[in-house]
DNA sequence: CTGTATCCCGTAAGATACTG
DNA sequence: CAGTATCTTACGGGATACAG
């Protein structure tokens, strides 16, 4: 899986593309990040993320197709539906984790750079 | 950074969103995956990925803005330009790696599932 | 070769209203 | 509450021709 410089890249960037196809869009990974924490109901996700029902529905359906989430109808009144991460969805944890970590790092890096670059940071 | 269930999620999904903003689109991560292997010239990337100059240019500019790549004009004739990953870009390695790994896994999982589902897989 | 300018299209995604 | 229908807009992204 390694060593030979340049040879792994071909299939590697293909694998990256495959993954990107599955988690495309602004929302899927964010939704998954939440479901990795605990199950959520439709409305909960909608409110928590500020995402319209139409879009949320579509995202969840695509994620179901790709077997990232499981949809469970609860026999309550009125009926509620619970979405939870599947095992396959959990296998994306490393990706979510990496992206979440990097999100923080990026923030730090950019803010840090700005501070030491910005003359105004010298106060005054 | 952990333990308390449900409390980390709020900022975590925000971090994921931040990252998604930076690496949005079909191409940035794929380009970066290549540059993590070695530097490439504009045309090389264009050909290797089958991406039109207009789009490639835009992607690279955005990546420069976010300090993921460095652009170097080579004093050749005719002039060539080399794109390389920056340190900050390299900090995305874990993300690229995770996504590349998952790309393979997803393939296996889907194909595997299909096999054990498929009655024909019982073969004779 | 490295880009930019133009043109064009599909779709991602938001707002809102409505149904079961 | 869960989700769909409809409408609308913005933008991603492809093709091509052209410029430096």
PDB file of C-alpha atoms (C1' of nucleotides) in Angstrom:
ATOM      1  CA  UNK A   1       0.000   0.000   0.000  1.00  0.00           C
ATOM      2  CA  UNK A   2       2.911   2.359  -0.067  1.00  0.00           C
ATOM      3  CA  UNK A   3       6.567   3.039  -0.735  1.00  0.00           C
ATOM      4  CA  UNK A   4       6.589   3.173  -4.524  1.00  0.00           C
ATOM      5  CA  UNK A   5       6.360   6.915  -5.122  1.00  0.00           C
ATOM      6  CA  UNK A   6       3.646   7.995  -7.452  1.00  0.00           C
ATOM      7  CA  UNK A   7       2.198   4.612  -8.118  1.00  0.00           C
ATOM      8  CA  UNK A   8      -0.343   4.616  -5.335  1.00  0.00           C
ATOM      9  CA  UNK A   9      -1.718   7.983  -6.348  1.00  0.00           C
ATOM     10  CA  UNK A  10      -3.731   6.814  -9.294  1.00  0.00           C
ATOM     11  CA  UNK A  11      -5.961   4.485  -7.339  1.00  0.00           C
ATOM     12  CA  UNK A  12      -5.782   6.634  -4.262  1.00  0.00           C
ATOM     13  CA  UNK A  13      -7.270   9.663  -5.853  1.00  0.00           C
ATOM     14  CA  UNK A  14      -9.899   7.407  -7.320  1.00  0.00           C
ATOM     15  CA  UNK A  15     -10.768   6.180  -3.846  1.00  0.00           C
ATOM     16  CA  UNK A  16     -11.010   9.756  -2.665  1.00  0.00           C
ATOM     17  CA  UNK A  17     -13.375  10.523  -5.510  1.00  0.00           C
ATOM     18  CA  UNK A  18     -15.515   7.540  -4.612  1.00  0.00           C
ATOM     19  CA  UNK A  19     -15.794   8.739  -1.053  1.00  0.00           C
ATOM     20  CA  UNK A  20     -16.578  12.261  -2.173  1.00  0.00           C
ATOM     21  CA  UNK A  21     -19.414  10.931  -4.275  1.00  0.00           C
ATOM     22  CA  UNK A  22     -20.978   9.307  -1.247  1.00  0.00           C
ATOM     23  CA  UNK A  23     -20.604  12.221   1.152  1.00  0.00           C
ATOM     24  CA  UNK A  24     -21.195  14.980  -1.367  1.00  0.00           C
ATOM     25  CA  UNK A  25     -22.963  18.152  -0.392  1.00  0.00           C
ATOM     26  CA  UNK A  26     -22.829  20.458   2.580  1.00  0.00           C
ATOM     27  CA  UNK A  27     -24.866  18.336   4.902  1.00  0.00           C
ATOM     28  CA  UNK A  28     -24.240  14.582   4.889  1.00  0.00           C
ATOM     29  CA  UNK A  29     -21.107  14.590   6.979  1.00  0.00           C
ATOM     30  CA  UNK A  30     -22.527  17.115   9.390  1.00  0.00           C
ATOM     31  CA  UNK A  31     -25.634  15.015   9.824  1.00  0.00           C
ATOM     32  CA  UNK A  32     -23.527  11.929  10.293  1.00  0.00           C
ATOM     33  CA  UNK A  33     -21.378  13.667  12.861  1.00  0.00           C
ATOM     34  CA  UNK A  34     -24.481  14.235  14.915  1.00  0.00           C
ATOM     35  CA  UNK A  35     -25.794  10.708  14.478  1.00  0.00           C
ATOM     36  CA  UNK A  36     -22.452   9.336  15.561  1.00  0.00           C
ATOM     37  CA  UNK A  37     -23.122  10.962  18.884  1.00  0.00           C
ATOM     38  CA  UNK A  38     -26.655   9.724  19.314  1.00  0.00           C
ATOM     39  CA  UNK A  39     -29.826   9.065  17.308  1.00  0.00           C
ATOM     40  CA  UNK A  40     -31.908  12.045  16.310  1.00  0.00           C
ATOM     41  CA  UNK A  41     -35.424  12.605  15.115  1.00  0.00           C
ATOM     42  CA  UNK A  42     -36.192  14.336  11.866  1.00  0.00           C
ATOM     43  CA  UNK A  43     -37.292  17.581  13.385  1.00  0.00           C
ATOM     44  CA  UNK A  44     -34.400  17.620  15.807  1.00  0.00           C
ATOM     45  CA  UNK A  45     -31.931  17.490  12.971  1.00  0.00           C
ATOM     46  CA  UNK A  46     -33.858  20.079  11.049  1.00  0.00           C
ATOM     47  CA  UNK A  47     -33.830  22.522  13.943  1.00  0.00           C
ATOM     48  CA  UNK A  48     -30.357  21.796  15.196  1.00  0.00           C
ATOM     49  CA  UNK A  49     -28.801  22.307  11.793  1.00  0.00           C
ATOM     50  CA  UNK A  50     -31.159  24.903  10.402  1.00  0.00           C
ATOM     51  CA  UNK A  51     -31.851  22.792   7.370  1.00  0.00           C
ATOM     52  CA  UNK A  52     -35.146  22.787   5.511  1.00  0.00           C
ATOM     53  CA  UNK A  53     -37.257  19.618   5.540  1.00  0.00           C
ATOM     54  CA  UNK A  54     -37.006  19.212   1.797  1.00  0.00           C
ATOM     55  CA  UNK A  55     -33.236  19.166   1.836  1.00  0.00           C
ATOM     56  CA  UNK A  56     -32.934  17.138   4.998  1.00  0.00           C
ATOM     57  CA  UNK A  57     -35.265  14.511   3.628  1.00  0.00           C
ATOM     58  CA  UNK A  58     -33.245  14.214   0.471  1.00  0.00           C
ATOM     59  CA  UNK A  59     -29.946  13.978   2.305  1.00  0.00           C
ATOM     60  CA  UNK A  60     -31.237  11.307   4.656  1.00  0.00           C
ATOM     61  CA  UNK A  61     -32.614   9.278   1.799  1.00  0.00           C
ATOM     62  CA  UNK A  62     -29.316   9.350  -0.004  1.00  0.00           C
ATOM     63  CA  UNK A  63     -27.537   8.365   3.175  1.00  0.00           C
ATOM     64  CA  UNK A  64     -29.953   5.490   3.608  1.00  0.00           C
ATOM     65  CA  UNK A  65     -29.234   4.379   0.058  1.00  0.00           C
ATOM     66  CA  UNK A  66     -25.559   4.323   0.857  1.00  0.00           C
ATOM     67  CA  UNK A  67     -26.347   2.475   4.070  1.00  0.00           C
ATOM     68  CA  UNK A  68     -24.870   5.131   6.287  1.00  0.00           C
ATOM     69  CA  UNK A  69     -27.959   5.562   8.432  1.00  0.00           C
ATOM     70  CA  UNK A  70     -30.882   3.516   9.633  1.00  0.00           C
ATOM     71  CA  UNK A  71     -34.399   4.861   9.726  1.00  0.00           C
ATOM     72  CA  UNK A  72     -36.719   3.660  12.453  1.00  0.00           C
ATOM     73  CA  UNK A  73     -40.376   4.499  12.727  1.00  0.00           C
ATOM     74  CA  UNK A  74     -41.404   4.749  16.350  1.00  0.00           C
ATOM     75  CA  UNK A  75     -44.888   3.677  17.281  1.00  0.00           C
ATOM     76  CA  UNK A  76     -45.674   6.831  19.192  1.00  0.00           C
ATOM     77  CA  UNK A  77     -48.510   9.247  18.804  1.00  0.00           C
ATOM     78  CA  UNK A  78     -48.034  11.183  16.724  1.00  0.00           C
ATOM     79  CA  UNK A  79     -45.584   8.970  14.897  1.00  0.00           C
ATOM     80  CA  UNK A  80     -41.942   9.936  15.206  1.00  0.00           C
ATOM     81  CA  UNK A  81     -38.999   8.726  13.203  1.00  0.00           C
ATOM     82  CA  UNK A  82     -35.554   8.133  14.505  1.00  0.00           C
ATOM     83  CA  UNK A  83     -32.405   8.217  12.467  1.00  0.00           C
ATOM     84  CA  UNK A  84     -29.297   6.475  13.676  1.00  0.00           C
ATOM     85  CA  UNK A  85     -25.883   5.742  12.266  1.00  0.00           C
ATOM     86  CA  UNK A  86     -25.390   2.272  10.866  1.00  0.00           C
ATOM     87  CA  UNK A  87     -22.217   0.253  11.298  1.00  0.00           C
ATOM     88  CA  UNK A  88     -21.134   1.342   7.887  1.00  0.00           C
ATOM     89  CA  UNK A  89     -21.834   4.923   8.867  1.00  0.00           C
ATOM     90  CA  UNK A  90     -19.684   4.450  11.933  1.00  0.00           C
ATOM     91  CA  UNK A  91     -16.865   3.354   9.702  1.00  0.00           C
ATOM     92  CA  UNK A  92     -16.784   6.973   8.566  1.00  0.00           C
ATOM     93  CA  UNK A  93     -15.893   8.024  12.078  1.00  0.00           C
ATOM     94  CA  UNK A  94     -12.239   8.403  11.200  1.00  0.00           C
ATOM     95  CA  UNK A  95     -13.167  10.772   8.386  1.00  0.00           C
ATOM     96  CA  UNK A  96     -15.515  12.793  10.549  1.00  0.00           C
ATOM     97  CA  UNK A  97     -12.966  12.847  13.331  1.00  0.00           C
ATOM     98  CA  UNK A  98     -10.193  13.951  11.030  1.00  0.00           C
ATOM     99  CA  UNK A  99     -12.340  16.682   9.561  1.00  0.00           C
ATOM    100  CA  UNK A 100     -13.518  17.898  12.901  1.00  0.00           C
ATOM    101  CA  UNK A 101      -9.965  17.988  14.232  1.00  0.00           C
ATOM    102  CA  UNK A 102      -8.799  19.795  11.157  1.00  0.00           C
ATOM    103  CA  UNK A 103     -11.626  22.290  11.464  1.00  0.00           C
ATOM    104  CA  UNK A 104     -10.263  23.395  14.795  1.00  0.00           C
ATOM    105  CA  UNK A 105      -6.688  23.360  13.580  1.00  0.00           C
ATOM    106  CA  UNK A 106      -7.538  25.439  10.544  1.00  0.00           C
ATOM    107  CA  UNK A 107      -9.202  27.973  12.767  1.00  0.00           C
ATOM    108  CA  UNK A 108      -6.135  28.151  14.963  1.00  0.00           C
ATOM    109  CA  UNK A 109      -3.768  28.324  12.029  1.00  0.00           C
ATOM    110  CA  UNK A 110      -5.657  31.079  10.280  1.00  0.00           C
ATOM    111  CA  UNK A 111      -6.322  33.096  13.400  1.00  0.00           C
ATOM    112  CA  UNK A 112      -2.763  32.577  14.551  1.00  0.00           C
ATOM    113  CA  UNK A 113      -1.344  33.675  11.207  1.00  0.00           C
ATOM    114  CA  UNK A 114      -3.627  36.696  11.159  1.00  0.00           C
ATOM    115  CA  UNK A 115      -2.450  37.736  14.603  1.00  0.00           C
ATOM    116  CA  UNK A 116       1.233  37.663  13.855  1.00  0.00           C
ATOM    117  CA  UNK A 117       0.698  39.185  10.417  1.00  0.00           C
ATOM    118  CA  UNK A 118      -1.717  41.883  11.357  1.00  0.00           C
ATOM    119  CA  UNK A 119      -0.004  45.135  12.347  1.00  0.00           C
ATOM    120  CA  UNK A 120      -3.138  46.052  14.247  1.00  0.00           C
ATOM    121  CA  UNK A 121      -2.460  43.077  16.476  1.00  0.00           C
ATOM    122  CA  UNK A 122       0.348  45.143  17.923  1.00  0.00           C
ATOM    123  CA  UNK A 123      -2.509  46.986  19.514  1.00  0.00           C
ATOM    124  CA  UNK A 124      -2.458  50.713  19.860  1.00  0.00           C
TER     125      UNK A 124
ATOM    126  CA  UNK B   1     -12.267  16.965  24.124  1.00  0.00           C
ATOM    127  CA  UNK B   2     -14.547  14.097  25.027  1.00  0.00           C
ATOM    128  CA  UNK B   3     -16.496  12.095  27.582  1.00  0.00           C
ATOM    129  CA  UNK B   4     -19.486  14.356  28.182  1.00  0.00           C
ATOM    130  CA  UNK B   5     -22.073  12.839  25.874  1.00  0.00           C
ATOM    131  CA  UNK B   6     -23.784  15.219  23.557  1.00  0.00           C
ATOM    132  CA  UNK B   7     -21.976  18.322  24.633  1.00  0.00           C
ATOM    133  CA  UNK B   8     -19.097  18.046  22.228  1.00  0.00           C
ATOM    134  CA  UNK B   9     -21.406  17.688  19.246  1.00  0.00           C
ATOM    135  CA  UNK B  10     -22.389  21.300  18.925  1.00  0.00           C
ATOM    136  CA  UNK B  11     -18.901  22.591  18.316  1.00  0.00           C
ATOM    137  CA  UNK B  12     -17.872  19.398  16.586  1.00  0.00           C
ATOM    138  CA  UNK B  13     -20.399  19.633  13.834  1.00  0.00           C
ATOM    139  CA  UNK B  14     -19.443  23.263  13.465  1.00  0.00           C
ATOM    140  CA  UNK B  15     -15.835  22.230  12.982  1.00  0.00           C
ATOM    141  CA  UNK B  16     -16.915  19.740  10.352  1.00  0.00           C
ATOM    142  CA  UNK B  17     -18.830  22.477   8.582  1.00  0.00           C
ATOM    143  CA  UNK B  18     -15.797  24.725   8.652  1.00  0.00           C
ATOM    144  CA  UNK B  19     -13.692  22.021   7.074  1.00  0.00           C
ATOM    145  CA  UNK B  20     -16.338  21.299   4.478  1.00  0.00           C
ATOM    146  CA  UNK B  21     -16.344  24.956   3.519  1.00  0.00           C
ATOM    147  CA  UNK B  22     -12.646  24.820   2.808  1.00  0.00           C
ATOM    148  CA  UNK B  23     -12.596  21.561   0.880  1.00  0.00           C
ATOM    149  CA  UNK B  24     -15.940  21.964  -0.863  1.00  0.00           C
ATOM    150  CA  UNK B  25     -16.508  20.703  -4.372  1.00  0.00           C
ATOM    151  CA  UNK B  26     -15.553  17.593  -6.261  1.00  0.00           C
ATOM    152  CA  UNK B  27     -11.982  18.505  -6.867  1.00  0.00           C
ATOM    153  CA  UNK B  28     -10.035  20.123  -4.051  1.00  0.00           C
ATOM    154  CA  UNK B  29      -9.368  16.998  -2.045  1.00  0.00           C
ATOM    155  CA  UNK B  30      -8.538  15.003  -5.135  1.00  0.00           C
ATOM    156  CA  UNK B  31      -6.084  17.658  -6.251  1.00  0.00           C
ATOM    157  CA  UNK B  32      -4.588  17.781  -2.808  1.00  0.00           C
ATOM    158  CA  UNK B  33      -4.250  14.014  -2.724  1.00  0.00           C
ATOM    159  CA  UNK B  34      -2.075  14.281  -5.810  1.00  0.00           C
ATOM    160  CA  UNK B  35      -0.026  17.172  -4.503  1.00  0.00           C
ATOM    161  CA  UNK B  36       0.593  15.273  -1.296  1.00  0.00           C
ATOM    162  CA  UNK B  37       2.431  12.767  -3.425  1.00  0.00           C
ATOM    163  CA  UNK B  38       4.510  15.243  -5.393  1.00  0.00           C
ATOM    164  CA  UNK B  39       4.260  18.658  -7.021  1.00  0.00           C
ATOM    165  CA  UNK B  40       2.413  18.913 -10.298  1.00  0.00           C
ATOM    166  CA  UNK B  41       2.200  21.417 -13.094  1.00  0.00           C
ATOM    167  CA  UNK B  42      -1.061  22.938 -14.200  1.00  0.00           C
ATOM    168  CA  UNK B  43      -1.387  20.908 -17.336  1.00  0.00           C
ATOM    169  CA  UNK B  44      -0.405  17.713 -15.588  1.00  0.00           C
ATOM    170  CA  UNK B  45      -3.246  18.096 -13.137  1.00  0.00           C
ATOM    171  CA  UNK B  46      -5.616  19.030 -15.896  1.00  0.00           C
ATOM    172  CA  UNK B  47      -4.789  15.935 -17.901  1.00  0.00           C
ATOM    173  CA  UNK B  48      -4.448  13.512 -15.045  1.00  0.00           C
ATOM    174  CA  UNK B  49      -7.824  14.446 -13.581  1.00  0.00           C
ATOM    175  CA  UNK B  50      -9.649  15.313 -16.755  1.00  0.00           C
ATOM    176  CA  UNK B  51     -10.581  18.694 -15.421  1.00  0.00           C
ATOM    177  CA  UNK B  52     -11.045  21.762 -17.593  1.00  0.00           C
ATOM    178  CA  UNK B  53      -8.632  24.658 -17.196  1.00  0.00           C
ATOM    179  CA  UNK B  54     -11.351  27.029 -16.094  1.00  0.00           C
ATOM    180  CA  UNK B  55     -12.395  24.829 -13.197  1.00  0.00           C
ATOM    181  CA  UNK B  56      -8.891  23.771 -12.274  1.00  0.00           C
ATOM    182  CA  UNK B  57      -7.766  27.370 -12.125  1.00  0.00           C
ATOM    183  CA  UNK B  58     -10.606  28.295  -9.846  1.00  0.00           C
ATOM    184  CA  UNK B  59     -10.013  25.356  -7.533  1.00  0.00           C
ATOM    185  CA  UNK B  60      -6.316  26.087  -7.241  1.00  0.00           C
ATOM    186  CA  UNK B  61      -6.947  29.725  -6.506  1.00  0.00           C
ATOM    187  CA  UNK B  62      -9.323  28.869  -3.728  1.00  0.00           C
ATOM    188  CA  UNK B  63      -6.847  26.400  -2.343  1.00  0.00           C
ATOM    189  CA  UNK B  64      -4.175  29.062  -2.436  1.00  0.00           C
ATOM    190  CA  UNK B  65      -6.450  31.431  -0.577  1.00  0.00           C
ATOM    191  CA  UNK B  66      -6.874  28.837   2.104  1.00  0.00           C
ATOM    192  CA  UNK B  67      -3.141  28.276   2.073  1.00  0.00           C
ATOM    193  CA  UNK B  68      -3.399  24.642   1.160  1.00  0.00           C
ATOM    194  CA  UNK B  69      -1.092  24.887  -1.841  1.00  0.00           C
ATOM    195  CA  UNK B  70       1.848  26.938  -2.954  1.00  0.00           C
ATOM    196  CA  UNK B  71       2.171  28.211  -6.506  1.00  0.00           C
ATOM    197  CA  UNK B  72       5.640  28.533  -7.986  1.00  0.00           C
ATOM    198  CA  UNK B  73       6.432  30.057 -11.329  1.00  0.00           C
ATOM    199  CA  UNK B  74       9.356  28.292 -12.910  1.00  0.00           C
ATOM    200  CA  UNK B  75      11.709  30.341 -15.020  1.00  0.00           C
ATOM    201  CA  UNK B  76      11.597  27.963 -17.940  1.00  0.00           C
ATOM    202  CA  UNK B  77      10.755  28.620 -21.532  1.00  0.00           C
ATOM    203  CA  UNK B  78       7.916  28.611 -22.039  1.00  0.00           C
ATOM    204  CA  UNK B  79       7.038  29.453 -18.467  1.00  0.00           C
ATOM    205  CA  UNK B  80       5.666  26.595 -16.389  1.00  0.00           C
ATOM    206  CA  UNK B  81       3.969  26.730 -13.033  1.00  0.00           C
ATOM    207  CA  UNK B  82       4.323  24.235 -10.281  1.00  0.00           C
ATOM    208  CA  UNK B  83       1.785  23.586  -7.585  1.00  0.00           C
ATOM    209  CA  UNK B  84       2.807  21.960  -4.345  1.00  0.00           C
ATOM    210  CA  UNK B  85       1.138  21.221  -1.057  1.00  0.00           C
ATOM    211  CA  UNK B  86       1.913  23.623   1.746  1.00  0.00           C
ATOM    212  CA  UNK B  87       2.474  22.563   5.340  1.00  0.00           C
ATOM    213  CA  UNK B  88      -1.083  23.475   6.069  1.00  0.00           C
ATOM    214  CA  UNK B  89      -2.170  21.398   3.125  1.00  0.00           C
ATOM    215  CA  UNK B  90      -0.170  18.487   4.481  1.00  0.00           C
ATOM    216  CA  UNK B  91      -2.098  18.810   7.735  1.00  0.00           C
ATOM    217  CA  UNK B  92      -5.066  17.560   5.711  1.00  0.00           C
ATOM    218  CA  UNK B  93      -3.243  14.301   5.103  1.00  0.00           C
ATOM    219  CA  UNK B  94      -5.203  12.522   7.811  1.00  0.00           C
ATOM    220  CA  UNK B  95      -8.438  13.566   6.126  1.00  0.00           C
ATOM    221  CA  UNK B  96      -7.265  12.508   2.700  1.00  0.00           C
ATOM    222  CA  UNK B  97      -5.934   9.268   4.106  1.00  0.00           C
ATOM    223  CA  UNK B  98      -9.147   8.528   5.945  1.00  0.00           C
ATOM    224  CA  UNK B  99     -11.208   9.241   2.867  1.00  0.00           C
ATOM    225  CA  UNK B 100      -9.005   7.206   0.615  1.00  0.00           C
ATOM    226  CA  UNK B 101      -9.106   4.279   3.034  1.00  0.00           C
ATOM    227  CA  UNK B 102     -12.838   4.562   3.336  1.00  0.00           C
ATOM    228  CA  UNK B 103     -13.210   4.678  -0.404  1.00  0.00           C
ATOM    229  CA  UNK B 104     -11.701   1.225  -0.638  1.00  0.00           C
ATOM    230  CA  UNK B 105     -13.657  -0.043   2.346  1.00  0.00           C
ATOM    231  CA  UNK B 106     -16.916   1.237   0.945  1.00  0.00           C
ATOM    232  CA  UNK B 107     -16.216  -0.572  -2.270  1.00  0.00           C
ATOM    233  CA  UNK B 108     -15.519  -3.791  -0.375  1.00  0.00           C
ATOM    234  CA  UNK B 109     -18.534  -3.385   1.876  1.00  0.00           C
ATOM    235  CA  UNK B 110     -20.922  -2.765  -0.966  1.00  0.00           C
ATOM    236  CA  UNK B 111     -19.498  -5.466  -3.175  1.00  0.00           C
ATOM    237  CA  UNK B 112     -19.245  -7.838  -0.207  1.00  0.00           C
ATOM    238  CA  UNK B 113     -22.838  -7.240   0.815  1.00  0.00           C
ATOM    239  CA  UNK B 114     -23.958  -7.787  -2.717  1.00  0.00           C
ATOM    240  CA  UNK B 115     -22.092 -11.087  -2.821  1.00  0.00           C
ATOM    241  CA  UNK B 116     -23.559 -12.535   0.371  1.00  0.00           C
ATOM    242  CA  UNK B 117     -26.997 -11.237  -0.558  1.00  0.00           C
ATOM    243  CA  UNK B 118     -26.880 -12.526  -4.050  1.00  0.00           C
ATOM    244  CA  UNK B 119     -28.228 -16.082  -4.292  1.00  0.00           C
ATOM    245  CA  UNK B 120     -25.998 -16.574  -7.301  1.00  0.00           C
ATOM    246  CA  UNK B 121     -23.034 -16.130  -4.990  1.00  0.00           C
ATOM    247  CA  UNK B 122     -23.860 -19.514  -3.521  1.00  0.00           C
ATOM    248  CA  UNK B 123     -22.664 -20.781  -6.820  1.00  0.00           C
ATOM    249  CA  UNK B 124     -22.540 -24.397  -7.696  1.00  0.00           C
TER     250      UNK B 124
ATOM    251  C1'  DC C   1       2.120  26.289 -21.238  1.00  0.00           C
ATOM    252  C1'  DT C   2      -0.815  28.935 -18.056  1.00  0.00           C
ATOM    253  C1'  DG C   3      -4.415  30.759 -17.530  1.00  0.00           C
ATOM    254  C1'  DT C   4      -8.996  33.933 -18.545  1.00  0.00           C
ATOM    255  C1'  DA C   5     -13.489  35.004 -20.934  1.00  0.00           C
ATOM    256  C1'  DT C   6     -17.883  33.323 -22.522  1.00  0.00           C
ATOM    257  C1'  DC C   7     -21.513  30.493 -22.845  1.00  0.00           C
ATOM    258  C1'  DC C   8     -24.460  26.995 -20.970  1.00  0.00           C
ATOM    259  C1'  DC C   9     -26.717  23.643 -18.131  1.00  0.00           C
ATOM    260  C1'  DG C  10     -27.901  20.743 -14.294  1.00  0.00           C
ATOM    261  C1'  DT C  11     -28.521  20.582  -9.774  1.00  0.00           C
ATOM    262  C1'  DA C  12     -27.807  21.707  -4.877  1.00  0.00           C
ATOM    263  C1'  DA C  13     -30.304  23.894  -1.736  1.00  0.00           C
ATOM    264  C1'  DG C  14     -33.409  27.491   0.365  1.00  0.00           C
ATOM    265  C1'  DA C  15     -38.516  29.157   1.289  1.00  0.00           C
ATOM    266  C1'  DT C  16     -43.025  28.025   1.831  1.00  0.00           C
ATOM    267  C1'  DA C  17     -47.263  25.621   1.802  1.00  0.00           C
ATOM    268  C1'  DC C  18     -49.465  21.542   2.127  1.00  0.00           C
ATOM    269  C1'  DT C  19     -50.636  16.291   3.162  1.00  0.00           C
ATOM    270  C1'  DG C  20     -50.860  12.078   6.063  1.00  0.00           C
TER     271       DG C  20
ATOM    272  C1'  DC D   1     -44.334  15.268  13.708  1.00  0.00           C
ATOM    273  C1'  DA D   2     -42.639  13.486   9.223  1.00  0.00           C
ATOM    274  C1'  DG D   3     -42.268  14.312   4.804  1.00  0.00           C
ATOM    275  C1'  DT D   4     -43.657  15.908  -0.117  1.00  0.00           C
ATOM    276  C1'  DA D   5     -44.804  19.373  -3.792  1.00  0.00           C
ATOM    277  C1'  DT D   6     -43.781  23.488  -6.007  1.00  0.00           C
ATOM    278  C1'  DC D   7     -41.214  27.348  -7.103  1.00  0.00           C
ATOM    279  C1'  DT D   8     -36.901  29.853  -7.440  1.00  0.00           C
ATOM    280  C1'  DT D   9     -32.253  31.077  -7.289  1.00  0.00           C
ATOM    281  C1'  DA D  10     -27.294  30.573  -7.043  1.00  0.00           C
ATOM    282  C1'  DC D  11     -23.588  28.257  -8.121  1.00  0.00           C
ATOM    283  C1'  DG D  12     -20.719  24.341  -9.468  1.00  0.00           C
ATOM    284  C1'  DG D  13     -18.775  22.711 -13.181  1.00  0.00           C
ATOM    285  C1'  DG D  14     -18.126  21.365 -18.255  1.00  0.00           C
ATOM    286  C1'  DA D  15     -16.783  22.962 -23.310  1.00  0.00           C
ATOM    287  C1'  DT D  16     -14.503  25.929 -26.062  1.00  0.00           C
ATOM    288  C1'  DA D  17     -12.025  29.774 -27.747  1.00  0.00           C
ATOM    289  C1'  DC D  18      -8.882  33.019 -26.882  1.00  0.00           C
ATOM    290  C1'  DA D  19      -4.770  35.813 -24.595  1.00  0.00           C
ATOM    291  C1'  DG D  20      -0.209  36.435 -22.514  1.00  0.00           C
TER     292       DG D  20
END
